[in-house]
Short mmCIF file of C-alpha atoms in Angstrom, two decimals:
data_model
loop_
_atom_site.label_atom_id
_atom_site.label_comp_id
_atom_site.label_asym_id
_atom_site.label_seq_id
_atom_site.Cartn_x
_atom_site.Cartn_y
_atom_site.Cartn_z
CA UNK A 1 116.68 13.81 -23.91
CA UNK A 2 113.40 14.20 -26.05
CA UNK A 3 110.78 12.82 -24.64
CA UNK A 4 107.92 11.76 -27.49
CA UNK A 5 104.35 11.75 -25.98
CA UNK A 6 102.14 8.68 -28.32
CA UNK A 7 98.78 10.37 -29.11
CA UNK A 8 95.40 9.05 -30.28
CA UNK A 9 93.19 10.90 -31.81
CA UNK A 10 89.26 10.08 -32.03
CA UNK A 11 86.76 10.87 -34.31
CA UNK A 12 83.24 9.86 -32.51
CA UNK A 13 80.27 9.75 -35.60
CA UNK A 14 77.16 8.37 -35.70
CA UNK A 15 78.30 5.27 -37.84
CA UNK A 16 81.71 4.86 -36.98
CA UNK A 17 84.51 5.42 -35.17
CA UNK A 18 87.68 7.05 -36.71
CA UNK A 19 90.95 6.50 -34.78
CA UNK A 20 94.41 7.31 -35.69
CA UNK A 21 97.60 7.49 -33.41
CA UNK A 22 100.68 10.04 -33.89
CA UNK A 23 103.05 7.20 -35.62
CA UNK A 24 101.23 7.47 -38.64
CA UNK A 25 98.41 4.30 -37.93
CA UNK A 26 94.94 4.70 -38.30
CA UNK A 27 91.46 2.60 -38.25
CA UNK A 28 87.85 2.45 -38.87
CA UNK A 29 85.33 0.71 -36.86
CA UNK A 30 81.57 0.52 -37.72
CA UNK A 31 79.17 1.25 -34.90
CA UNK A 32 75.64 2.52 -35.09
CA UNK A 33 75.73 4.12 -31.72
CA UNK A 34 71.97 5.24 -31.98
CA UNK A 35 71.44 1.56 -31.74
CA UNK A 36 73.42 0.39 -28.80
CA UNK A 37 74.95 3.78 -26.93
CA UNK A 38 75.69 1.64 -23.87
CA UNK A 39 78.50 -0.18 -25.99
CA UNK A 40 80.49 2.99 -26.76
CA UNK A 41 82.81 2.39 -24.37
CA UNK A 42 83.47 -1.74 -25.34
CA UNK A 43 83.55 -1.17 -28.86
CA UNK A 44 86.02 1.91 -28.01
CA UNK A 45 88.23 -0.72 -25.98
CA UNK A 46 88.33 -3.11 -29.20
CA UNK A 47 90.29 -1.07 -31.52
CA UNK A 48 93.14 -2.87 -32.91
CA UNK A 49 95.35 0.22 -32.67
CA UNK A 50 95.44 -0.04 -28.71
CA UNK A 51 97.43 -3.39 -29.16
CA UNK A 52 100.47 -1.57 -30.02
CA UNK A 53 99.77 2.04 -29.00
CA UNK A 54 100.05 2.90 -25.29
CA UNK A 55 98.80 7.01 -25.30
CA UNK A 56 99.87 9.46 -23.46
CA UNK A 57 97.30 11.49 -24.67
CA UNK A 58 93.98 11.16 -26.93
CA UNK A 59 92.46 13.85 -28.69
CA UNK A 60 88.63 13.81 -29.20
CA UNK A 61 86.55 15.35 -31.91
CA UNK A 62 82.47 13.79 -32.65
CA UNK A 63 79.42 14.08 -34.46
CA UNK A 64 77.49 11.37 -32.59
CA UNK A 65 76.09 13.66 -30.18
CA UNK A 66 73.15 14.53 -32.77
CA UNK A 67 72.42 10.33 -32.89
CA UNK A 68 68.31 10.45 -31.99
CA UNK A 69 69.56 8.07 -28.66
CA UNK A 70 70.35 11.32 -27.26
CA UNK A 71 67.47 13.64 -26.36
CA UNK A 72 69.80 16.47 -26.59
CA UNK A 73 73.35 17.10 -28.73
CA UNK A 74 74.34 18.32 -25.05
CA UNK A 75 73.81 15.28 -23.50
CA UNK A 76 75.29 13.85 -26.22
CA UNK A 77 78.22 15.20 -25.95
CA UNK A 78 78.46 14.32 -22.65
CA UNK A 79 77.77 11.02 -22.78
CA UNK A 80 80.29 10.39 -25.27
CA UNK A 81 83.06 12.37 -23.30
CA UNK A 82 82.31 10.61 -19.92
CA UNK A 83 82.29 7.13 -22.49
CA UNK A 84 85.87 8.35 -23.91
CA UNK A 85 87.44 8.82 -19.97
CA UNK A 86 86.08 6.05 -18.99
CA UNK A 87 87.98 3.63 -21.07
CA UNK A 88 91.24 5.96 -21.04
CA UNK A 89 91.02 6.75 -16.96
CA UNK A 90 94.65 7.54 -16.13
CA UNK A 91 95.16 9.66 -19.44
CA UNK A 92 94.39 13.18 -20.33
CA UNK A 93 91.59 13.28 -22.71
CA UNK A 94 91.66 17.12 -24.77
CA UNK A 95 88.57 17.39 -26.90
CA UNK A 96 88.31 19.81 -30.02
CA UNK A 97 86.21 22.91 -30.25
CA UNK A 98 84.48 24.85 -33.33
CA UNK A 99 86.52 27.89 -31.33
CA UNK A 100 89.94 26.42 -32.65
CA UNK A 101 91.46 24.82 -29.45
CA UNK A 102 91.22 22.01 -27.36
CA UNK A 103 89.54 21.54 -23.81
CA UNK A 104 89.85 19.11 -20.64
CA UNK A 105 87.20 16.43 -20.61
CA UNK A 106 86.00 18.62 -17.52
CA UNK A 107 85.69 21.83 -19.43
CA UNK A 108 84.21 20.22 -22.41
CA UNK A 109 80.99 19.06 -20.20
CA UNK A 110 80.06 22.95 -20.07
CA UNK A 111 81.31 23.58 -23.37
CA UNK A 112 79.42 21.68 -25.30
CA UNK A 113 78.03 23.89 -28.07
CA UNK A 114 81.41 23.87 -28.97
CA UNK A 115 82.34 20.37 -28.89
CA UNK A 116 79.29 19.16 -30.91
CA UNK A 117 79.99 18.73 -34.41
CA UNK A 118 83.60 20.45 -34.50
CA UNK A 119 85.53 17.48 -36.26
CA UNK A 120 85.12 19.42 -39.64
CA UNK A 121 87.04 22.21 -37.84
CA UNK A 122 89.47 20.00 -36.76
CA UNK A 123 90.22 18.96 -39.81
CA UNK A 124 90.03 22.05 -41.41
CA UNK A 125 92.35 23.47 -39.05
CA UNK A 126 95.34 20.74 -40.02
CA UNK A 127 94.36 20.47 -43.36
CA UNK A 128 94.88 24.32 -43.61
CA UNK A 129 98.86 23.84 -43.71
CA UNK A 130 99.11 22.64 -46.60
CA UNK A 131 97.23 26.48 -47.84
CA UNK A 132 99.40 28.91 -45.93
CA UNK A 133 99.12 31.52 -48.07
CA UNK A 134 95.80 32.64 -50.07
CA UNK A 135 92.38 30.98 -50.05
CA UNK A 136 91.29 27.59 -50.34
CA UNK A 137 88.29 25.63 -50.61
CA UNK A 138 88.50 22.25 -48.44
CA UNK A 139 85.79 19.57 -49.87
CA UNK A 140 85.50 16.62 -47.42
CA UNK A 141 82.54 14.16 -48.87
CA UNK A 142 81.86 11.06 -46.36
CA UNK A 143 79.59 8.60 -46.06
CA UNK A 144 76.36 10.65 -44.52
CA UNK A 145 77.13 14.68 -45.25
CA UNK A 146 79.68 16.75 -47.68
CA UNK A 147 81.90 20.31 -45.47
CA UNK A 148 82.53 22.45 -47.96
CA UNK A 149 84.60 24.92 -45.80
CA UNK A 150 86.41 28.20 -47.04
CA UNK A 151 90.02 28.91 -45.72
CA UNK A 152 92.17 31.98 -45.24
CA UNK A 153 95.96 31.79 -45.10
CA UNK A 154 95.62 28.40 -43.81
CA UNK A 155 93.05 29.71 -41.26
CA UNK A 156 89.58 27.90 -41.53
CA UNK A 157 87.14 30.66 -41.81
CA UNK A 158 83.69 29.16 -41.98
CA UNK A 159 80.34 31.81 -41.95
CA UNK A 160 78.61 29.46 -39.17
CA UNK A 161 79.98 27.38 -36.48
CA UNK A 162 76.50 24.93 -35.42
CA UNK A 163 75.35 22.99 -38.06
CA UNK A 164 72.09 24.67 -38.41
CA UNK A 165 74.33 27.69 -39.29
CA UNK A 166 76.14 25.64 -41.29
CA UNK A 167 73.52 24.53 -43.24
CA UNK A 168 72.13 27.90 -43.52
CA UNK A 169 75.61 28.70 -45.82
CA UNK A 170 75.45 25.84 -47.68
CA UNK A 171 79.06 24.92 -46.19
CA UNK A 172 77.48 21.88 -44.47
CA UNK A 173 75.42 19.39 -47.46
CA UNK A 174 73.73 16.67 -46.13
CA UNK A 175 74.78 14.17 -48.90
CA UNK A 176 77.55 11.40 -48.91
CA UNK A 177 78.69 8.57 -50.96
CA UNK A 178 76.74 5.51 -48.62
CA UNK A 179 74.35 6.75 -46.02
CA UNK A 180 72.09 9.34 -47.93
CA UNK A 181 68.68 8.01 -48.91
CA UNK A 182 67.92 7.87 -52.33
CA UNK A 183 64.89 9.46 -51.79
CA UNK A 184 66.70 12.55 -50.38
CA UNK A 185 68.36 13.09 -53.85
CA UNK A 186 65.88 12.49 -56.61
CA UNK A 187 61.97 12.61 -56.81
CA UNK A 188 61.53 9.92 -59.11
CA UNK A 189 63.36 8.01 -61.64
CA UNK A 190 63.69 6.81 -65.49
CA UNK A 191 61.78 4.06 -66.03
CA UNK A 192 61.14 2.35 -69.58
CA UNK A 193 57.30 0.87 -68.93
CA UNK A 194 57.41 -1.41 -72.09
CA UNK A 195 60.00 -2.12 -75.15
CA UNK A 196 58.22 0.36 -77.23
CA UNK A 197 57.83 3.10 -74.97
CA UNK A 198 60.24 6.19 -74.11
CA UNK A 199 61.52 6.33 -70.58
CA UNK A 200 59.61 8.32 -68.09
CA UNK A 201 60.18 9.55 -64.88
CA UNK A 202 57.96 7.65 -61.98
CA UNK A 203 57.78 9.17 -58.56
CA UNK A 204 59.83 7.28 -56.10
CA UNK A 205 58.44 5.94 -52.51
CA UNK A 206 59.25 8.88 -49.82
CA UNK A 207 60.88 5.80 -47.80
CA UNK A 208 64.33 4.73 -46.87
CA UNK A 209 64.49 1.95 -49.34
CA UNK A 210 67.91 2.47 -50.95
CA UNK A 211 70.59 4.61 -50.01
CA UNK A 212 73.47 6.30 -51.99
CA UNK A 213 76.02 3.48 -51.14
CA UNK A 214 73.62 0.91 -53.30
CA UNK A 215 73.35 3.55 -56.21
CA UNK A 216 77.49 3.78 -56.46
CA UNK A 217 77.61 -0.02 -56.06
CA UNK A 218 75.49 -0.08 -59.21
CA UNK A 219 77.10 2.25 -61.12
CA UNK A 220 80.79 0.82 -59.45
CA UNK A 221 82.10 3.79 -57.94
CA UNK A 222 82.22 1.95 -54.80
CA UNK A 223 83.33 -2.27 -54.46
CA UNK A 224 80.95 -4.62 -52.95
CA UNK A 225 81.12 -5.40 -49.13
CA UNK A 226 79.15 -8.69 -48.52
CA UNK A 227 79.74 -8.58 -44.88
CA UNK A 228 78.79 -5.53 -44.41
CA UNK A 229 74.92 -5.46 -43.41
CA UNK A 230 74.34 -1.94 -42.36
CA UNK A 231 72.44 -1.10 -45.05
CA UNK A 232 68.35 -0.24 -45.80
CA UNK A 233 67.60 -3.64 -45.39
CA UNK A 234 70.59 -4.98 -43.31
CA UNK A 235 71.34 -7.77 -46.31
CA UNK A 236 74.62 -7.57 -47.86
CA UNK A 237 75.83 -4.60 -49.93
CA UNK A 238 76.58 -6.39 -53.25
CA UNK A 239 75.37 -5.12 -55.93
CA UNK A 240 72.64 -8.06 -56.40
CA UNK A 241 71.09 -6.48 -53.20
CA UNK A 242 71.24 -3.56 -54.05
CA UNK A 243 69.00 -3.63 -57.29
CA UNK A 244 66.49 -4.75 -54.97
CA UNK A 245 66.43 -1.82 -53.00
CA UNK A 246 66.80 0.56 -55.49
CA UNK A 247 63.59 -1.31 -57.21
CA UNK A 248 61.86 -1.12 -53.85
CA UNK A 249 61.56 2.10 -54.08
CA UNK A 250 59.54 1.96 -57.47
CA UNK A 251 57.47 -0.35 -54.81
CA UNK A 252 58.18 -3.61 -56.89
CA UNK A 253 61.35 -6.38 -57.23
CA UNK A 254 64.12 -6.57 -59.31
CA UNK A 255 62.33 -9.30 -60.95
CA UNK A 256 60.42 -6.69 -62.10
CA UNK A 257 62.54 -4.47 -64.02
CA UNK A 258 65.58 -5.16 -65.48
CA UNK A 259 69.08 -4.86 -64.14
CA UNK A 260 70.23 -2.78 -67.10
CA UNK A 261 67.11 -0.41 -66.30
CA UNK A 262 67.67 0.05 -62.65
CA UNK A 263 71.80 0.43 -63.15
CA UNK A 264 70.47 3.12 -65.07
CA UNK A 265 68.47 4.45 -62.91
CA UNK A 266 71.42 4.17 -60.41
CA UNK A 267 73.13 6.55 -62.80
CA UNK A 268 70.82 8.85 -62.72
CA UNK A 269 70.41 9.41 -59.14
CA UNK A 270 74.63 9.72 -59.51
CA UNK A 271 74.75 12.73 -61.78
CA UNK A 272 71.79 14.37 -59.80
CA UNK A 273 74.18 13.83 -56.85
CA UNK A 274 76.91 14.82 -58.63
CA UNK A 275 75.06 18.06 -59.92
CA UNK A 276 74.14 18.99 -56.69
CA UNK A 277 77.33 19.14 -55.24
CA UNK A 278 78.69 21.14 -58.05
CA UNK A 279 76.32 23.57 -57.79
CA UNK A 280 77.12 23.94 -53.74
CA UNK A 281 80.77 23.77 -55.03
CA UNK A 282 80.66 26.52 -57.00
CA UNK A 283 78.71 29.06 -54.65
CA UNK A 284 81.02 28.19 -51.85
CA UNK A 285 83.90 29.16 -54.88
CA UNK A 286 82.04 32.22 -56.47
CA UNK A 287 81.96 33.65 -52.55
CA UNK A 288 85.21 32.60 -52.02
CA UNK A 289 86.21 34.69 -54.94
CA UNK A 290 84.26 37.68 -54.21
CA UNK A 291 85.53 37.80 -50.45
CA UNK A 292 89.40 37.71 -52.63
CA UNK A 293 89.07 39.66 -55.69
CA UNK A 294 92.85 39.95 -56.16
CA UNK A 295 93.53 36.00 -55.59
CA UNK A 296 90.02 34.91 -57.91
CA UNK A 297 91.87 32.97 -59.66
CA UNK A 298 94.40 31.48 -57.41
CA UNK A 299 91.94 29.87 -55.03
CA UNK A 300 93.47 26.20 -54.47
CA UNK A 301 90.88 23.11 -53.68
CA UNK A 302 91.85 20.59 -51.10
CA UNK A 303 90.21 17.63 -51.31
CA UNK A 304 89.37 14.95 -48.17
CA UNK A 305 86.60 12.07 -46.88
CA UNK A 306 86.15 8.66 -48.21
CA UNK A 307 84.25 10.22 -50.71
CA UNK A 308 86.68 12.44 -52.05
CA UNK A 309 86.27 10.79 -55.81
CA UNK A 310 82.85 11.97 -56.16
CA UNK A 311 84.06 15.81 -56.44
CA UNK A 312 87.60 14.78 -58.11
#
């Protein structure tokens, strides 16, 4: 008789909570941890999945241990392991590490240089079987940050491990499709001052007026969300909103320039996105193909994240 162990698997970030469960279910739950830490555990206990998934095992991965709540990604880490067993008390909790394997919950409170950040590895490491042979490029753009992570034969084999290595490569970008200020992307932006005038470009406000989510709204890459608040200035992300905080950071109103002008300024700070990430795309590639000289031109491109269509 086969016995068939149900497993959940958690993805801990900074924004929100990831959860899928080995029949094939899966679900998304905002929470701004660096807000409310103390509710991990409740808003871990609310997911609709647990109403008809009893686990005999959950499998942990994170990136909320860098949330500024924490005064270290260490105690980070453990705070959101100790959050995971406590809801989940009679169940075996196995958390993932940048060293390819899983750990106790136990183990994982000493490990946790390894624990912090590794849910790019995890996915690497599954997404890897659909590359067995050869190499491949996996592309996984989010909401906050873009892994651009080289793989081997189906084997992920990234240059750094930490994120500050990470960055170092250029296989971790800082840049997603909602979370990433605008002023993180662009300088300034296209402006026309008056009907008879060329545009020019105006330096921007160095402030976290508008982020990437309101640009893609304008330009509608992404749909509107009016109940969703979790934005620069927690109103609704419709697009209406949205021109106001893309104006705000010209330090005026929409009244004060029109729509047309700021949607194009909205597709402006797109394509300087989009450039950006191209240009990271194709380093990670050019290394890729210098590392495989005899496969240059076979290198395959797997592509992952809610944010996938930006690099499509």
């Amino acid at each position: 008789m086969k016995i068939t162990v149900q497993v959940l698997g958690l993805d801990i970030g900074g924004a929100n909570i990831k959860a899928a469960s080995s029949d094939g279910n899966s679900e998304q739950l905002p929470f701004a941890i660096w807000k409310s830490p103390e509710q991990l555990a409740d808003r871990l206990r609310s997911l609709q999945l647990l109403s008809s998934l009893q686990p005999g095992l959950v499998a942990l991965t994170m990136t909320a241990e860098l949330a500024d709540c924490f005064p270290t990604r260490a105690a980070g880490v453990r705070f959101i392991v100790q959050a995971v067993t406590s809801v989940f008390p009679q169940i075996p909790v196995r958390v993932w590490l940048t060293s390819g394997e899983f750990c106790t919950a136990e183990e994982a409170y000493d490990l946790t240089e390894l624990a912090a950040a590794a849910n790019w590895h995890a996915l690497a490491t599954w997404a890897g079987r659909a590359v067995p042979q050869g190499p491949a490029l996996l592309i996984d753009v989010g909401s906050t940050t873009t892994d651009l992570i080289p793989l081997s034969d189906g084997t992920p084999l990234p240059t750094g491990l930490n994120d500050l290595q990470r960055l170092a490569t250029g296989e971790l970008l800082y840049s997603g499709v909602r979370r990433t200020p605008v002023c993180a992307i662009v300088r300034s932006l296209p402006l026309q001052l008056s009907e008879d005038a060329e545009p020019q470009l105006i330096p921007i406000a160095a402030e976290f007026f508008a982020a990437t989510q309101d640009v893609h709204l304008l330009t509608g890459s992404l749909p509107e969300e009016p109940q969703c608040t979790d934005t620069a200035d927690g109103r609704p992300a419709t697009r209406e909103a949205a021109l106001n905080r893309l104006a705000h950071q010209l330090c005026c109103d929409a009244t004060d320039i029109a729509p047309a002008q700021l949607t194009a300024a909205a597709e402006f700070v797109a394509e300087q996105q989009l450039q950006q990430l191209l240009a990271a795309i194709r380093r990670r590639l050019n290394e890729l193909a210098s590392q495989h000289p005899q496969q240059s031109h076979r290198i395959r491109v797997l592509l992952s994240g809610s944010g996938a269509w930006l690099a499509a």
